[in-house]
PDB file of C-alpha atoms and ligand atoms in Angstrom:
ATOM      1  CA  MET A   1      80.393  97.712 112.916  1.00 48.00           C
ATOM      2  CA  THR A   2      76.579  96.065 112.076  1.00 47.00           C
ATOM      3  CA  ASN A   3      76.207  93.146 112.002  1.00 48.00           C
ATOM      4  CA  ASN A   4      76.769  92.645 108.663  1.00 51.00           C
ATOM      5  CA  ASN A   5      79.923  92.134 109.596  1.00 50.00           C
ATOM      6  CA  LEU A   6      79.266  88.754 110.580  1.00 63.00           C
ATOM      7  CA  THR A   7      78.840  86.891 106.778  1.00 79.00           C
ATOM      8  CA  LYS A   8      82.431  88.907 106.870  1.00 89.00           C
ATOM      9  CA  LYS A   9      86.198  87.203 107.727  1.00 93.00           C
ATOM     10  CA  ILE A  10      87.832  89.555 110.007  1.00 95.00           C
ATOM     11  CA  ILE A  11      91.098  90.036 109.578  1.00 96.00           C
ATOM     12  CA  LEU A  12      93.011  91.513 111.837  1.00 97.00           C
ATOM     13  CA  ILE A  13      95.515  93.887 110.373  1.00 98.00           C
ATOM     14  CA  GLY A  14      98.286  95.298 112.914  1.00 98.00           C
ATOM     15  CA  LEU A  15      99.627  98.475 112.471  1.00 98.00           C
ATOM     16  CA  SER A  16     102.136  99.249 115.307  1.00 98.00           C
ATOM     17  CA  GLY A  17     106.008 101.275 115.975  1.00 98.00           C
ATOM     18  CA  CYS A  18     107.092 103.496 117.640  1.00 98.00           C
ATOM     19  CA  SER A  19     105.280 106.845 118.906  1.00 98.00           C
ATOM     20  CA  SER A  20     105.674 109.432 116.492  1.00 98.00           C
ATOM     21  CA  THR A  21     106.729 106.576 113.327  1.00 98.00           C
ATOM     22  CA  GLY A  22     102.999 108.135 112.135  1.00 98.00           C
ATOM     23  CA  LYS A  23     101.010 104.889 112.289  1.00 98.00           C
ATOM     24  CA  THR A  24      98.150 106.354 113.416  1.00 97.00           C
ATOM     25  CA  THR A  25      98.386 109.196 110.175  1.00 97.00           C
ATOM     26  CA  LEU A  26      99.001 106.146 107.862  1.00 98.00           C
ATOM     27  CA  ALA A  27      95.655 104.356 109.377  1.00 98.00           C
ATOM     28  CA  LYS A  28      93.861 106.327 109.336  1.00 96.00           C
ATOM     29  CA  LEU A  29      94.514 107.284 105.522  1.00 96.00           C
ATOM     30  CA  ALA A  30      94.432 103.509 105.057  1.00 97.00           C
ATOM     31  CA  SER A  31      91.422 102.962 106.530  1.00 95.00           C
ATOM     32  CA  LYS A  32      89.800 105.547 104.314  1.00 95.00           C
ATOM     33  CA  TYR A  33      90.584 104.384 101.394  1.00 95.00           C
ATOM     34  CA  LEU A  34      90.614 100.687 102.205  1.00 95.00           C
ATOM     35  CA  PRO A  35      86.682  99.214 100.930  1.00 90.00           C
ATOM     36  CA  ASN A  36      85.460  98.274 103.533  1.00 88.00           C
ATOM     37  CA  ALA A  37      88.111  98.190 106.372  1.00 94.00           C
ATOM     38  CA  VAL A  38      87.509 100.534 110.483  1.00 93.00           C
ATOM     39  CA  LEU A  39      89.496 101.748 112.819  1.00 95.00           C
ATOM     40  CA  ILE A  40      90.526 100.785 115.791  1.00 95.00           C
ATOM     41  CA  HIS A  41      92.949 102.406 118.282  1.00 96.00           C
ATOM     42  CA  GLU A  42      94.804 100.583 120.895  1.00 97.00           C
ATOM     43  CA  ASP A  43      95.459 104.577 122.693  1.00 97.00           C
ATOM     44  CA  ASP A  44      91.966 104.311 123.084  1.00 97.00           C
ATOM     45  CA  PHE A  45      92.664 101.087 126.127  1.00 97.00           C
ATOM     46  CA  TYR A  46      94.630 103.647 127.832  1.00 98.00           C
ATOM     47  CA  LYS A  47      93.895 102.828 131.795  1.00 98.00           C
ATOM     48  CA  HIS A  48      92.046 106.182 134.078  1.00 98.00           C
ATOM     49  CA  ASP A  49      95.413 108.827 134.608  1.00 98.00           C
ATOM     50  CA  GLU A  50      94.928 107.971 138.426  1.00 98.00           C
ATOM     51  CA  GLU A  51      95.668 103.214 137.229  1.00 98.00           C
ATOM     52  CA  VAL A  52      98.137 104.543 134.673  1.00 98.00           C
ATOM     53  CA  PRO A  53     102.286 103.678 137.278  1.00 98.00           C
ATOM     54  CA  LEU A  54     103.767 105.561 138.422  1.00 98.00           C
ATOM     55  CA  ASN A  55     107.463 105.773 138.327  1.00 98.00           C
ATOM     56  CA  THR A  56     108.721 107.000 141.342  1.00 97.00           C
ATOM     57  CA  LYS A  57     112.161 108.402 140.328  1.00 97.00           C
ATOM     58  CA  TYR A  58     110.854 111.570 138.202  1.00 98.00           C
ATOM     59  CA  ASN A  59     107.537 111.112 140.676  1.00 98.00           C
ATOM     60  CA  ILE A  60     105.085 111.618 137.373  1.00 98.00           C
ATOM     61  CA  ARG A  61     102.920 108.960 135.073  1.00 98.00           C
ATOM     62  CA  ASP A  62     104.470 106.393 132.764  1.00 98.00           C
ATOM     63  CA  TRP A  63     102.248 105.795 130.008  1.00 98.00           C
ATOM     64  CA  ASP A  64     104.884 104.897 127.944  1.00 98.00           C
ATOM     65  CA  SER A  65     105.079 101.078 130.202  1.00 98.00           C
ATOM     66  CA  PRO A  66     102.299  98.461 128.467  1.00 97.00           C
ATOM     67  CA  GLU A  67     100.643  98.346 132.194  1.00 98.00           C
ATOM     68  CA  ALA A  68      99.318 101.866 131.411  1.00 98.00           C
ATOM     69  CA  LEU A  69      97.096  99.891 129.364  1.00 98.00           C
ATOM     70  CA  ASP A  70      94.049  97.675 130.171  1.00 97.00           C
ATOM     71  CA  LEU A  71      96.389  94.717 128.117  1.00 97.00           C
ATOM     72  CA  ALA A  72      93.602  91.977 129.460  1.00 96.00           C
ATOM     73  CA  LEU A  73      90.039  94.230 127.734  1.00 96.00           C
ATOM     74  CA  PHE A  74      92.082  95.106 124.210  1.00 97.00           C
ATOM     75  CA  LYS A  75      93.164  91.335 124.432  1.00 96.00           C
ATOM     76  CA  LYS A  76      89.287  90.542 124.897  1.00 95.00           C
ATOM     77  CA  GLU A  77      88.030  93.290 122.354  1.00 95.00           C
ATOM     78  CA  LEU A  78      90.803  91.983 119.672  1.00 96.00           C
ATOM     79  CA  ASN A  79      89.043  87.628 120.071  1.00 94.00           C
ATOM     80  CA  THR A  80      85.319  89.630 119.840  1.00 94.00           C
ATOM     81  CA  ILE A  81      85.928  91.338 116.759  1.00 94.00           C
ATOM     82  CA  LYS A  82      87.095  88.775 115.204  1.00 92.00           C
ATOM     83  CA  ASN A  83      84.491  86.635 116.649  1.00 90.00           C
ATOM     84  CA  THR A  84      81.412  88.815 115.772  1.00 87.00           C
ATOM     85  CA  GLY A  85      82.720  91.587 114.117  1.00 82.00           C
ATOM     86  CA  GLN A  86      81.288  94.485 116.851  1.00 82.00           C
ATOM     87  CA  ILE A  87      83.391  96.336 119.086  1.00 83.00           C
ATOM     88  CA  ALA A  88      81.769  95.171 122.985  1.00 84.00           C
ATOM     89  CA  THR A  89      83.485  98.479 124.749  1.00 84.00           C
ATOM     90  CA  LYS A  90      82.774 101.782 124.035  1.00 86.00           C
ATOM     91  CA  LEU A  91      85.495 102.922 123.853  1.00 88.00           C
ATOM     92  CA  ILE A  92      86.008 107.306 123.846  1.00 91.00           C
ATOM     93  CA  HIS A  93      89.035 108.545 121.324  1.00 93.00           C
ATOM     94  CA  ASN A  94      90.836 111.167 122.028  1.00 93.00           C
ATOM     95  CA  ASN A  95      92.440 111.387 118.405  1.00 93.00           C
ATOM     96  CA  ASN A  96      95.953 112.281 119.481  1.00 94.00           C
ATOM     97  CA  VAL A  97      96.768 113.005 115.896  1.00 92.00           C
ATOM     98  CA  ASP A  98      98.291 116.181 114.193  1.00 90.00           C
ATOM     99  CA  ASP A  99      95.844 117.239 110.560  1.00 89.00           C
ATOM    100  CA  ILE A 100      96.695 114.305 109.020  1.00 91.00           C
ATOM    101  CA  SER A 101      95.901 116.417 105.536  1.00 91.00           C
ATOM    102  CA  LYS A 102      98.870 117.974 105.440  1.00 92.00           C
ATOM    103  CA  HIS A 103      99.957 115.057 103.715  1.00 91.00           C
ATOM    104  CA  THR A 104      98.492 115.513 100.147  1.00 91.00           C
ATOM    105  CA  LEU A 105      97.591 112.602  97.557  1.00 96.00           C
ATOM    106  CA  SER A 106      97.759 113.304  95.037  1.00 97.00           C
ATOM    107  CA  ASP A 107      95.431 112.830  92.453  1.00 97.00           C
ATOM    108  CA  GLN A 108      96.452 109.974  89.942  1.00 98.00           C
ATOM    109  CA  PHE A 109      97.698 108.572  93.477  1.00 97.00           C
ATOM    110  CA  LEU A 110      94.267 108.450  94.706  1.00 96.00           C
ATOM    111  CA  LYS A 111      93.475 106.517  91.101  1.00 97.00           C
ATOM    112  CA  GLU A 112      96.208 103.770  91.142  1.00 96.00           C
ATOM    113  CA  LEU A 113      94.878 103.501  95.082  1.00 95.00           C
ATOM    114  CA  VAL A 114      90.861 102.511  93.574  1.00 93.00           C
ATOM    115  CA  ASN A 115      92.748 100.204  91.155  1.00 95.00           C
ATOM    116  CA  LYS A 116      94.938  98.040  93.692  1.00 94.00           C
ATOM    117  CA  THR A 117      92.238  97.530  96.541  1.00 94.00           C
ATOM    118  CA  GLN A 118      89.700  95.830  93.308  1.00 92.00           C
ATOM    119  CA  TYR A 119      91.984  93.430  94.948  1.00 90.00           C
ATOM    120  CA  ILE A 120      91.146  92.457  97.903  1.00 92.00           C
ATOM    121  CA  ASP A 121      88.537  90.570  98.176  1.00 91.00           C
ATOM    122  CA  LYS A 122      84.872  90.895  98.718  1.00 91.00           C
ATOM    123  CA  LYS A 123      83.912  87.984 101.746  1.00 93.00           C
ATOM    124  CA  TYR A 124      86.792  90.150 103.404  1.00 94.00           C
ATOM    125  CA  LYS A 125      86.220  93.105 106.551  1.00 94.00           C
ATOM    126  CA  LEU A 126      89.493  95.014 107.109  1.00 96.00           C
ATOM    127  CA  VAL A 127      89.515  96.333 110.740  1.00 96.00           C
ATOM    128  CA  ILE A 128      92.919  98.086 111.127  1.00 97.00           C
ATOM    129  CA  VAL A 129      94.068  98.272 114.906  1.00 97.00           C
ATOM    130  CA  ASP A 130      96.207 101.279 115.279  1.00 98.00           C
ATOM    131  CA  GLY A 131      99.330 100.475 118.911  1.00 98.00           C
ATOM    132  CA  PHE A 132     102.031 101.066 119.957  1.00 98.00           C
ATOM    133  CA  MET A 133     102.790  97.351 121.782  1.00 98.00           C
ATOM    134  CA  LEU A 134     100.606  95.505 119.627  1.00 98.00           C
ATOM    135  CA  TYR A 135     103.587  92.561 119.174  1.00 98.00           C
ATOM    136  CA  ASN A 136     106.074  92.913 121.938  1.00 97.00           C
ATOM    137  CA  ASN A 137     103.746  90.667 124.335  1.00 93.00           C
ATOM    138  CA  HIS A 138     102.609  87.018 121.933  1.00 95.00           C
ATOM    139  CA  ASP A 139      99.046  86.522 123.859  1.00 94.00           C
ATOM    140  CA  ILE A 140      98.215  90.569 121.444  1.00 97.00           C
ATOM    141  CA  SER A 141     100.202  89.639 119.124  1.00 97.00           C
ATOM    142  CA  SER A 142      98.414  86.627 117.833  1.00 96.00           C
ATOM    143  CA  GLU A 143      95.600  87.655 117.782  1.00 96.00           C
ATOM    144  CA  PHE A 144      96.926  89.573 113.791  1.00 98.00           C
ATOM    145  CA  ASP A 145      96.788  88.063 111.406  1.00 97.00           C
ATOM    146  CA  LEU A 146      98.859  89.914 109.398  1.00 98.00           C
ATOM    147  CA  ARG A 147     101.141  92.527 111.419  1.00 98.00           C
ATOM    148  CA  LEU A 148     103.177  95.484 109.095  1.00 98.00           C
ATOM    149  CA  PHE A 149     105.432  97.456 111.662  1.00 98.00           C
ATOM    150  CA  ILE A 150     106.215 100.878 111.579  1.00 98.00           C
ATOM    151  CA  ARG A 151     109.897 102.898 111.707  1.00 98.00           C
ATOM    152  CA  ALA A 152     111.829 105.551 111.852  1.00 98.00           C
ATOM    153  CA  PRO A 153     115.092 106.738 113.451  1.00 98.00           C
ATOM    154  CA  TYR A 154     115.942 107.615 116.973  1.00 98.00           C
ATOM    155  CA  LYS A 155     116.691 111.698 115.339  1.00 98.00           C
ATOM    156  CA  THR A 156     113.646 111.498 113.507  1.00 98.00           C
ATOM    157  CA  LEU A 157     111.240 110.044 116.177  1.00 98.00           C
ATOM    158  CA  LYS A 158     112.792 112.040 118.725  1.00 98.00           C
ATOM    159  CA  LYS A 159     111.853 115.457 116.520  1.00 98.00           C
ATOM    160  CA  ARG A 160     108.560 114.521 116.004  1.00 98.00           C
ATOM    161  CA  ARG A 161     107.697 114.144 119.088  1.00 98.00           C
ATOM    162  CA  ASP A 162     109.198 117.306 120.595  1.00 98.00           C
ATOM    163  CA  ALA A 163     107.278 119.030 117.881  1.00 97.00           C
ATOM    164  CA  ARG A 164     103.829 117.326 119.618  1.00 96.00           C
ATOM    165  CA  ASN A 165     102.184 119.776 122.035  1.00 95.00           C
ATOM    166  CA  GLY A 166     101.010 116.631 123.950  1.00 97.00           C
ATOM    167  CA  TYR A 167      98.167 114.319 124.518  1.00 97.00           C
ATOM    168  CA  GLN A 168      94.976 114.026 125.514  1.00 97.00           C
ATOM    169  CA  THR A 169      94.495 111.449 128.086  1.00 97.00           C
ATOM    170  CA  LEU A 170      91.041 109.504 129.878  1.00 97.00           C
ATOM    171  CA  ASP A 171      91.175 112.780 132.796  1.00 97.00           C
ATOM    172  CA  SER A 172      94.093 115.345 131.788  1.00 97.00           C
ATOM    173  CA  PHE A 173      96.360 116.440 128.714  1.00 98.00           C
ATOM    174  CA  TRP A 174     100.106 115.117 128.847  1.00 98.00           C
ATOM    175  CA  VAL A 175     103.203 117.780 128.348  1.00 98.00           C
ATOM    176  CA  ASP A 176     106.510 116.238 128.261  1.00 98.00           C
ATOM    177  CA  PRO A 177     108.058 116.685 130.917  1.00 98.00           C
ATOM    178  CA  PRO A 178     111.905 117.576 127.693  1.00 97.00           C
ATOM    179  CA  TYR A 179     113.799 114.086 129.387  1.00 98.00           C
ATOM    180  CA  TYR A 180     110.448 112.481 128.470  1.00 98.00           C
ATOM    181  CA  PHE A 181     111.508 110.711 124.837  1.00 98.00           C
ATOM    182  CA  ASP A 182     114.433 109.487 125.941  1.00 98.00           C
ATOM    183  CA  GLU A 183     113.591 107.863 129.497  1.00 98.00           C
ATOM    184  CA  PHE A 184     110.305 107.342 129.292  1.00 98.00           C
ATOM    185  CA  VAL A 185     109.172 107.146 124.878  1.00 98.00           C
ATOM    186  CA  TYR A 186     112.062 105.352 123.497  1.00 98.00           C
ATOM    187  CA  LYS A 187     113.362 103.237 126.457  1.00 98.00           C
ATOM    188  CA  SER A 188     110.150 101.579 126.555  1.00 98.00           C
ATOM    189  CA  TYR A 189     109.854 100.500 123.098  1.00 98.00           C
ATOM    190  CA  GLU A 190     113.225  99.727 123.035  1.00 98.00           C
ATOM    191  CA  GLU A 191     113.000  97.373 126.201  1.00 98.00           C
ATOM    192  CA  ASN A 192     109.597  96.474 124.566  1.00 98.00           C
ATOM    193  CA  HIS A 193     111.217  95.644 121.253  1.00 98.00           C
ATOM    194  CA  ARG A 194     114.741  94.494 121.088  1.00 98.00           C
ATOM    195  CA  SER A 195     113.705  90.382 121.202  1.00 98.00           C
ATOM    196  CA  LEU A 196     112.986  91.213 117.602  1.00 98.00           C
ATOM    197  CA  PHE A 197     115.728  92.862 116.333  1.00 98.00           C
ATOM    198  CA  GLN A 198     119.042  90.851 115.441  1.00 98.00           C
ATOM    199  CA  HIS A 199     121.104  91.522 118.518  1.00 98.00           C
ATOM    200  CA  GLY A 200     119.171  92.819 120.773  1.00 98.00           C
ATOM    201  CA  ASP A 201     119.165  96.171 118.520  1.00 98.00           C
ATOM    202  CA  VAL A 202     116.171  98.340 117.965  1.00 98.00           C
ATOM    203  CA  GLU A 203     117.742 100.739 115.456  1.00 98.00           C
ATOM    204  CA  GLY A 204     119.480  97.809 113.234  1.00 98.00           C
ATOM    205  CA  LYS A 205     117.213  94.831 111.613  1.00 98.00           C
ATOM    206  CA  LEU A 206     114.712  92.187 112.704  1.00 98.00           C
ATOM    207  CA  THR A 207     115.684  89.239 113.827  1.00 98.00           C
ATOM    208  CA  THR A 208     114.618  85.977 110.626  1.00 98.00           C
ATOM    209  CA  GLU A 209     112.517  84.114 113.175  1.00 97.00           C
ATOM    210  CA  SER A 210     110.306  88.543 113.879  1.00 98.00           C
ATOM    211  CA  SER A 211     110.861  88.982 109.956  1.00 98.00           C
ATOM    212  CA  LYS A 212     107.977  85.523 109.256  1.00 97.00           C
ATOM    213  CA  GLU A 213     105.492  87.763 111.465  1.00 97.00           C
ATOM    214  CA  ILE A 214     106.206  91.024 110.747  1.00 98.00           C
ATOM    215  CA  LYS A 215     106.888  93.394 107.792  1.00 98.00           C
ATOM    216  CA  ASP A 216     108.618  96.282 108.635  1.00 98.00           C
ATOM    217  CA  PHE A 217     108.978 100.135 107.013  1.00 98.00           C
ATOM    218  CA  ASN A 218     110.955 102.813 107.118  1.00 98.00           C
ATOM    219  CA  ASN A 219     108.781 105.987 107.489  1.00 98.00           C
ATOM    220  CA  ASP A 220     111.731 108.499 107.653  1.00 98.00           C
ATOM    221  CA  ASP A 221     111.456 111.349 106.693  1.00 97.00           C
ATOM    222  CA  GLY A 222     112.067 112.694 103.801  1.00 96.00           C
ATOM    223  CA  VAL A 223     109.701 109.852 102.622  1.00 97.00           C
ATOM    224  CA  SER A 224     106.923 110.889 100.799  1.00 96.00           C
ATOM    225  CA  ILE A 225     103.176 109.787 102.578  1.00 97.00           C
ATOM    226  CA  GLU A 226     102.079 109.118  99.631  1.00 97.00           C
ATOM    227  CA  GLU A 227     105.420 105.898  99.609  1.00 98.00           C
ATOM    228  CA  SER A 228     104.104 104.759 103.033  1.00 98.00           C
ATOM    229  CA  LEU A 229     100.329 104.062 102.158  1.00 98.00           C
ATOM    230  CA  SER A 230     101.181 102.521  98.588  1.00 98.00           C
ATOM    231  CA  TRP A 231     104.009  99.886 101.433  1.00 98.00           C
ATOM    232  CA  VAL A 232     101.041  99.301 103.541  1.00 98.00           C
ATOM    233  CA  ILE A 233      97.814  99.414 101.125  1.00 98.00           C
ATOM    234  CA  ASP A 234     100.639  96.756  99.285  1.00 97.00           C
ATOM    235  CA  GLN A 235     100.774  94.544 101.845  1.00 98.00           C
ATOM    236  CA  ILE A 236      96.788  93.951 102.921  1.00 97.00           C
ATOM    237  CA  VAL A 237      96.310  93.817  99.026  1.00 96.00           C
ATOM    238  CA  PHE A 238      98.058  90.916  98.766  1.00 96.00           C
ATOM    239  CA  TYR A 239      97.729  89.298 102.324  1.00 96.00           C
ATOM    240  CA  CYS A 240      93.044  90.110 100.817  1.00 94.00           C
ATOM    241  CA  LYS A 241      93.542  89.590  97.015  1.00 87.00           C
ATOM    242  CA  ASP A 242      90.857  86.839  95.691  1.00 67.00           C
TER     243      ASP A 242
HETATM  244  N1  LIG B 301     106.569 110.410 106.190  1.00 55.27           N
HETATM  245  C1  LIG B 301     107.060 111.527 107.241  1.00 55.27           C
HETATM  246  N2  LIG B 301     107.365 112.618 106.980  1.00 55.27           N
HETATM  247  C2  LIG B 301     107.233 113.580 107.194  1.00 55.27           C
HETATM  248  N3  LIG B 301     106.389 113.251 108.187  1.00 55.27           N
HETATM  249  C3  LIG B 301     105.945 112.617 109.121  1.00 55.27           C
HETATM  250  C4  LIG B 301     105.405 111.857 108.182  1.00 55.27           C
HETATM  251  N4  LIG B 301     105.067 110.033 108.515  1.00 55.27           N
HETATM  252  C5  LIG B 301     104.266 110.720 109.561  1.00 55.27           C
HETATM  253  N5  LIG B 301     104.377 112.273 110.180  1.00 55.27           N
HETATM  254  C6  LIG B 301     104.380 113.105 110.418  1.00 55.27           C
HETATM  255  O1  LIG B 301     104.710 112.561 112.330  1.00 55.27           O
HETATM  256  C7  LIG B 301     104.025 112.169 113.635  1.00 55.27           C
HETATM  257  C8  LIG B 301     103.559 112.107 114.525  1.00 55.27           C
HETATM  258  O2  LIG B 301     103.112 110.866 113.014  1.00 55.27           O
HETATM  259  P1  LIG B 301     101.581 110.330 114.172  1.00 55.27           P
HETATM  260  O3  LIG B 301     100.535 110.838 114.828  1.00 55.27           O
HETATM  261  O4  LIG B 301     100.987 109.659 113.608  1.00 55.27           O
HETATM  262  O5  LIG B 301     102.709 109.428 115.176  1.00 55.27           O
HETATM  263  P2  LIG B 301     101.634 107.580 115.975  1.00 55.27           P
HETATM  264  O6  LIG B 301     103.304 107.038 115.491  1.00 55.27           O
HETATM  265  O7  LIG B 301     100.573 107.774 115.466  1.00 55.27           O
HETATM  266  O8  LIG B 301     102.107 108.029 116.835  1.00 55.27           O
HETATM  267  P3  LIG B 301     101.825 107.992 118.871  1.00 55.27           P
HETATM  268  O9  LIG B 301     101.729 106.380 118.982  1.00 55.27           O
HETATM  269  O10 LIG B 301     102.686 108.724 119.436  1.00 55.27           O
HETATM  270  O11 LIG B 301     100.257 107.716 118.858  1.00 55.27           O
HETATM  271  C9  LIG B 301     103.012 114.367 112.834  1.00 55.27           C
HETATM  272  O12 LIG B 301     103.493 114.291 112.884  1.00 55.27           O
HETATM  273  C10 LIG B 301     102.662 112.898 110.994  1.00 55.27           C
HETATM  274  O13 LIG B 301     102.131 114.604 110.522  1.00 55.27           O
HETATM  275 MG1  LIG B 302      98.880 107.619 116.827  1.00 55.27          MG
END
C-alpha cells in the first residue's frame, strides 16, 4: 500500500466463516475486480509451528484454536491499516487456496460487475480481510466497517476440506488426520461462533442482535461463484456508494 492511501478513507471489510466456506476464493476475486482494493489474510498471522497450542489428547497442533494466531499483532495491524493505509509488518503469505481460475466468470458477468463498482465513491480505499476468526472476538470484530460472513452446511464443508491436500504453515506442511475436521475445525468453529446464532445452532440463523452487525450468505455447492461474488460485491457497493 502506498502513501497516497492517506488521502483516502479506509474501509475495512471482513470476509469470515468456517474453513472451506470459500472465503479466500471470494476475497481474491472481489479484490481483483473491485477498484481501490487490497487483500489481507488472517492466516498470515499464524504463529510459528512450535508456538501453536499442542492438543495433548491427540498430540497434534491445534491450528483451529484462536491461540494459534498472533491476535495482538493482527489487531495492531488492523489499527495501523485503518489509521495510515499501510501494513507495518512483513508477512509471509502461504497462499493456501485452490486455483481460483477453476471458477469461471462470464464476460457478461464481468461487464455487469464493472458497472456496479462504478458506484463506489472514489474517496474510499477498500481493505478486504479474509479470516476464519474475525467476529468471535469483540476486539477484532469492532475493527471492521463491514462484516460479511460466508456459510455452507457442515456436510459440504467436511467434503471440501477432505478434498484439500493440506496447508503450508510457517515451518512445515500440515495434512489433516481423518478426525481433524470434526474434532478441531468444526468443533472450534462451533465453540467460537455459537454465541452469534439463535439457540447456539451454527447451522441455523444469526441472532437478531448479530444480524445487525453481520451479513451472511450461504455458499453451498450448487451456488455458482458468480452468485456468491455478486453478493459480496453488492454488499460492498451498498456500503460504499457515493
Ligand atoms: N460456490 C462454490 N461451489 C463449489 N465449490 C466452492 C464454492 N465456493 C468455494 N468453493 C471451493 O471450496 C474450497 C474451499 O475454498 P477456500 O479455500 O476459498 O475456502 P476458505 O474458506 O478460504 O478455507 P480456509 O479457511 O481453510 O482457508 C475450494 O476448493 C473452492 O474452490
Ligand atoms: Mg482460506
